[in-house]
Amino acid sequence: MQTIRVWDLPTRLFHWLLATAVVGLVITANIGGNWMNWHLRLGYAVLALLLFRVVWGFVGGHWSRFGNFLYPPSALVAYVRGTAKPEHRVGHTPLGALSVFALLLVLMAQVGTGLISDDEIAFFGPLVRFVSADTVSAATSYHKNIGKFIVIALVVLHVAAILFYKWFKKEGLVRPMVLGDKQVDAGVVVPRARDSSASRWLALALLAVCGGAVAWLVRLGHAF
């Protein structure tokens, strides 16, 4: 076996920060009351993280780039049959890639509808004033019902997949996402993820820009 760097630090931090924020969003939404202030803050944080991940999907480490885990249907079929190429088992697998893209899209939809939602009590998204009442109503309904349950379902499925790999396939997925390194067969020639100081500073700068963009968006909604 050989040990290689698969997940760069920015990708790992994104993963755990996003997981923590999503759990916080679900909890604060169910508690309600003044906790909705934190729900809004966590929603803005998730939006900033998602924007960062989209950009990092093009300039990040090898295994974090979308182009390196955007598989054709044939690769997915081969993986399910157990005949996948060795390099398709290093980073996001063809099945894992579907989970990643699904989570990103669903969370984007959830955050997006949250920006134009109104509970008609005390809390509303910063962009409510820019859309029609019918749009606000539809977005609020999706955000509070369908979207929330889809997010919970995908999170549960994600955790179930981790446990399945751990118990039945004897492959730990958590440790590599914590430490960044993964053991692969010595005969498999695969690139190592770039995880230098320069790339980490770049990630920090990108996150700051994404955070600034979200802050600008929020201020825009309160400027009228």
Coordinates of C-alpha atoms in Angstrom, one line a residue:
M1 CA 0.0 0.0 0.0
Q2 CA 1.0 3.6 -0.5
T3 CA -0.2 6.7 1.3
I4 CA -1.1 9.7 -0.8
R5 CA -2.7 13.1 0.0
V6 CA -6.3 13.0 -1.4
W7 CA -8.2 15.7 0.3
D8 CA -6.5 19.1 0.7
L9 CA -7.1 21.1 3.9
P10 CA -9.6 23.6 2.4
T11 CA -11.8 20.7 1.1
R12 CA -11.6 19.0 4.5
L13 CA -12.5 22.2 6.4
F14 CA -15.3 22.9 4.0
H15 CA -16.7 19.4 4.6
W16 CA -16.8 19.6 8.4
L17 CA -17.9 23.3 8.5
L18 CA -20.8 22.5 6.1
A19 CA -21.8 19.5 8.0
T20 CA -21.9 21.4 11.3
A21 CA -23.8 24.3 9.8
V22 CA -26.4 22.1 8.2
V23 CA -27.0 20.2 11.5
G24 CA -27.3 23.6 13.1
L25 CA -29.8 24.8 10.5
V26 CA -32.1 21.8 11.0
I27 CA -31.9 22.2 14.8
T28 CA -32.6 25.9 14.9
A29 CA -35.4 25.6 12.3
N30 CA -37.2 23.0 14.5
I31 CA -36.7 25.0 17.8
G32 CA -37.9 28.2 16.2
G33 CA -38.3 31.4 18.3
N34 CA -35.3 33.6 18.7
W35 CA -33.2 30.7 17.5
M36 CA -34.3 31.7 14.0
N37 CA -31.7 34.5 14.2
W38 CA -29.0 31.8 14.3
H39 CA -30.9 30.0 11.5
L40 CA -30.4 33.0 9.3
R41 CA -26.8 33.4 10.2
L42 CA -26.1 29.7 9.6
G43 CA -27.9 30.0 6.3
Y44 CA -25.6 32.9 5.2
A45 CA -22.6 30.8 6.3
V46 CA -23.8 27.8 4.2
L47 CA -24.3 30.0 1.2
A48 CA -20.7 31.4 1.5
L49 CA -19.4 27.8 1.9
L50 CA -21.3 26.6 -1.1
L51 CA -20.0 29.5 -3.3
F52 CA -16.5 28.7 -2.1
R53 CA -16.9 25.0 -3.0
V54 CA -18.1 25.8 -6.5
V55 CA -15.0 27.9 -7.1
W56 CA -12.8 25.4 -5.4
G57 CA -14.2 22.7 -7.7
F58 CA -12.3 24.3 -10.5
V59 CA -9.1 25.5 -8.8
G60 CA -8.7 23.2 -5.8
G61 CA -6.6 20.0 -5.3
H62 CA -6.8 17.3 -8.0
W63 CA -9.4 15.2 -6.2
S64 CA -11.5 18.2 -5.2
R65 CA -12.0 19.4 -8.8
F66 CA -15.4 18.6 -10.3
G67 CA -13.8 17.5 -13.6
N68 CA -12.1 14.7 -11.8
F69 CA -15.2 13.1 -10.4
L70 CA -17.6 13.9 -13.2
Y71 CA -18.1 10.3 -14.4
P72 CA -19.9 8.9 -17.4
P73 CA -22.8 6.4 -16.8
S74 CA -20.5 3.6 -17.8
A75 CA -18.2 4.3 -14.9
L76 CA -21.1 4.3 -12.5
V77 CA -22.3 0.9 -13.8
A78 CA -18.8 -0.5 -13.6
Y79 CA -18.5 0.7 -10.0
V80 CA -21.7 -0.9 -9.0
R81 CA -20.6 -4.1 -10.6
G82 CA -17.3 -4.0 -8.7
T83 CA -15.2 -3.6 -11.9
A84 CA -14.4 0.1 -11.6
K85 CA -10.9 1.4 -12.5
P86 CA -8.6 1.6 -9.5
E87 CA -8.3 5.4 -9.8
H88 CA -12.1 5.7 -9.5
R89 CA -11.9 4.4 -6.0
V90 CA -9.3 7.0 -4.7
G91 CA -11.3 10.2 -4.4
H92 CA -15.0 10.5 -4.9
T93 CA -16.3 7.3 -6.3
P94 CA -18.8 7.4 -9.2
L95 CA -21.6 6.7 -6.6
G96 CA -20.1 9.1 -4.1
A97 CA -19.9 11.8 -6.8
L98 CA -23.7 11.6 -7.3
S99 CA -24.1 12.2 -3.6
V100 CA -21.8 15.2 -3.6
F101 CA -23.6 16.8 -6.6
A102 CA -27.0 16.1 -5.1
L103 CA -26.1 17.6 -1.8
L104 CA -24.7 20.7 -3.4
L105 CA -27.7 21.3 -5.6
V106 CA -30.2 20.6 -2.9
L107 CA -28.4 22.8 -0.4
M108 CA -28.2 25.6 -3.0
A109 CA -32.0 25.3 -3.6
Q110 CA -32.6 25.3 0.2
V111 CA -30.5 28.4 0.8
G112 CA -31.8 30.1 -2.3
T113 CA -35.4 29.7 -1.3
G114 CA -34.5 30.7 2.3
L115 CA -33.4 34.1 0.9
I116 CA -36.9 34.8 -0.4
S117 CA -38.9 33.1 2.4
D118 CA -41.2 34.7 4.9
D119 CA -42.7 33.0 8.0
E120 CA -45.2 35.9 8.3
I121 CA -44.4 36.2 11.9
A122 CA -41.1 37.8 12.6
F123 CA -38.5 36.4 10.2
F124 CA -38.0 36.8 6.5
G125 CA -35.2 36.4 3.9
P126 CA -33.3 39.5 2.8
L127 CA -34.4 39.3 -0.8
V128 CA -38.1 38.9 -0.2
R129 CA -38.8 42.5 -1.4
F130 CA -37.4 41.7 -4.8
V131 CA -39.8 39.0 -5.8
S132 CA -43.6 38.7 -6.0
A133 CA -45.9 37.5 -3.2
D134 CA -46.6 34.3 -5.1
T135 CA -42.9 33.6 -5.4
V136 CA -42.4 34.2 -1.7
S137 CA -45.2 31.8 -0.9
A138 CA -43.9 29.1 -3.1
A139 CA -40.4 29.5 -1.9
T140 CA -41.5 29.5 1.8
S141 CA -43.5 26.3 1.3
Y142 CA -40.6 24.5 -0.4
H143 CA -38.1 25.7 2.2
K144 CA -40.2 24.7 5.2
N145 CA -41.5 21.4 3.9
I146 CA -40.1 19.7 0.8
G147 CA -36.7 21.2 0.8
K148 CA -36.1 20.5 4.5
F149 CA -37.0 16.9 4.3
I150 CA -34.9 16.3 1.2
V151 CA -31.9 17.8 3.0
I152 CA -32.5 15.6 6.0
A153 CA -33.0 12.5 3.8
L154 CA -29.7 13.2 1.9
V155 CA -27.8 13.7 5.2
V156 CA -29.2 10.4 6.6
L157 CA -28.3 8.7 3.3
H158 CA -24.8 10.2 3.5
V159 CA -24.2 8.9 7.0
A160 CA -25.7 5.5 6.1
A161 CA -23.3 5.2 3.2
I162 CA -20.3 6.0 5.5
L163 CA -21.4 3.3 7.9
F164 CA -22.0 0.8 5.1
Y165 CA -18.5 1.3 3.8
K166 CA -17.1 1.0 7.3
W167 CA -18.9 -2.1 8.4
F168 CA -19.4 -4.1 5.2
K169 CA -16.6 -2.9 2.8
K170 CA -14.1 -2.3 5.6
E171 CA -13.2 1.0 4.1
G172 CA -13.1 4.1 6.4
L173 CA -14.2 7.3 4.7
V174 CA -14.0 9.6 7.8
R175 CA -10.3 9.3 8.6
P176 CA -9.1 10.5 5.1
M177 CA -11.5 13.4 5.4
V178 CA -10.0 14.3 8.7
L179 CA -6.3 13.8 8.0
G180 CA -6.3 14.2 4.2
D181 CA -4.3 11.0 3.4
K182 CA -5.6 7.7 2.1
Q183 CA -3.9 4.3 1.5
V184 CA -4.2 2.9 -2.0
D185 CA -2.6 -0.1 -3.7
A186 CA 1.1 0.4 -4.5
G187 CA 0.6 -0.4 -8.1
V188 CA -2.0 2.3 -8.7
V189 CA -0.4 5.4 -10.2
V190 CA -2.5 8.4 -9.2
P191 CA -1.8 12.1 -8.7
R192 CA -1.5 13.6 -5.2
A193 CA -3.7 16.5 -4.2
R194 CA -2.0 19.9 -4.1
D195 CA -2.1 21.0 -0.5
S196 CA 0.6 23.6 -0.2
S197 CA 0.7 26.8 1.8
A198 CA 0.0 28.8 -1.3
S199 CA -3.1 26.8 -2.2
R200 CA -4.4 27.2 1.4
W201 CA -3.9 31.0 1.3
L202 CA -5.7 31.0 -2.0
A203 CA -8.6 29.1 -0.5
L204 CA -8.7 31.6 2.4
A205 CA -8.8 34.5 0.0
L206 CA -11.6 32.8 -2.0
L207 CA -13.6 32.1 1.1
A208 CA -13.2 35.8 2.1
V209 CA -14.5 36.9 -1.3
C210 CA -17.4 34.5 -1.1
G211 CA -18.2 35.7 2.4
G212 CA -18.0 39.3 1.3
A213 CA -20.4 38.5 -1.6
V214 CA -23.0 37.0 0.8
A215 CA -22.6 40.0 3.1
W216 CA -23.2 42.4 0.2
L217 CA -26.3 40.4 -0.8
V218 CA -27.7 40.6 2.7
R219 CA -27.0 44.3 2.9
L220 CA -28.7 44.8 -0.5
G221 CA -31.9 43.3 0.8
H222 CA -31.9 45.6 3.8
A223 CA -30.9 48.7 1.9
F224 CA -34.4 49.5 0.7

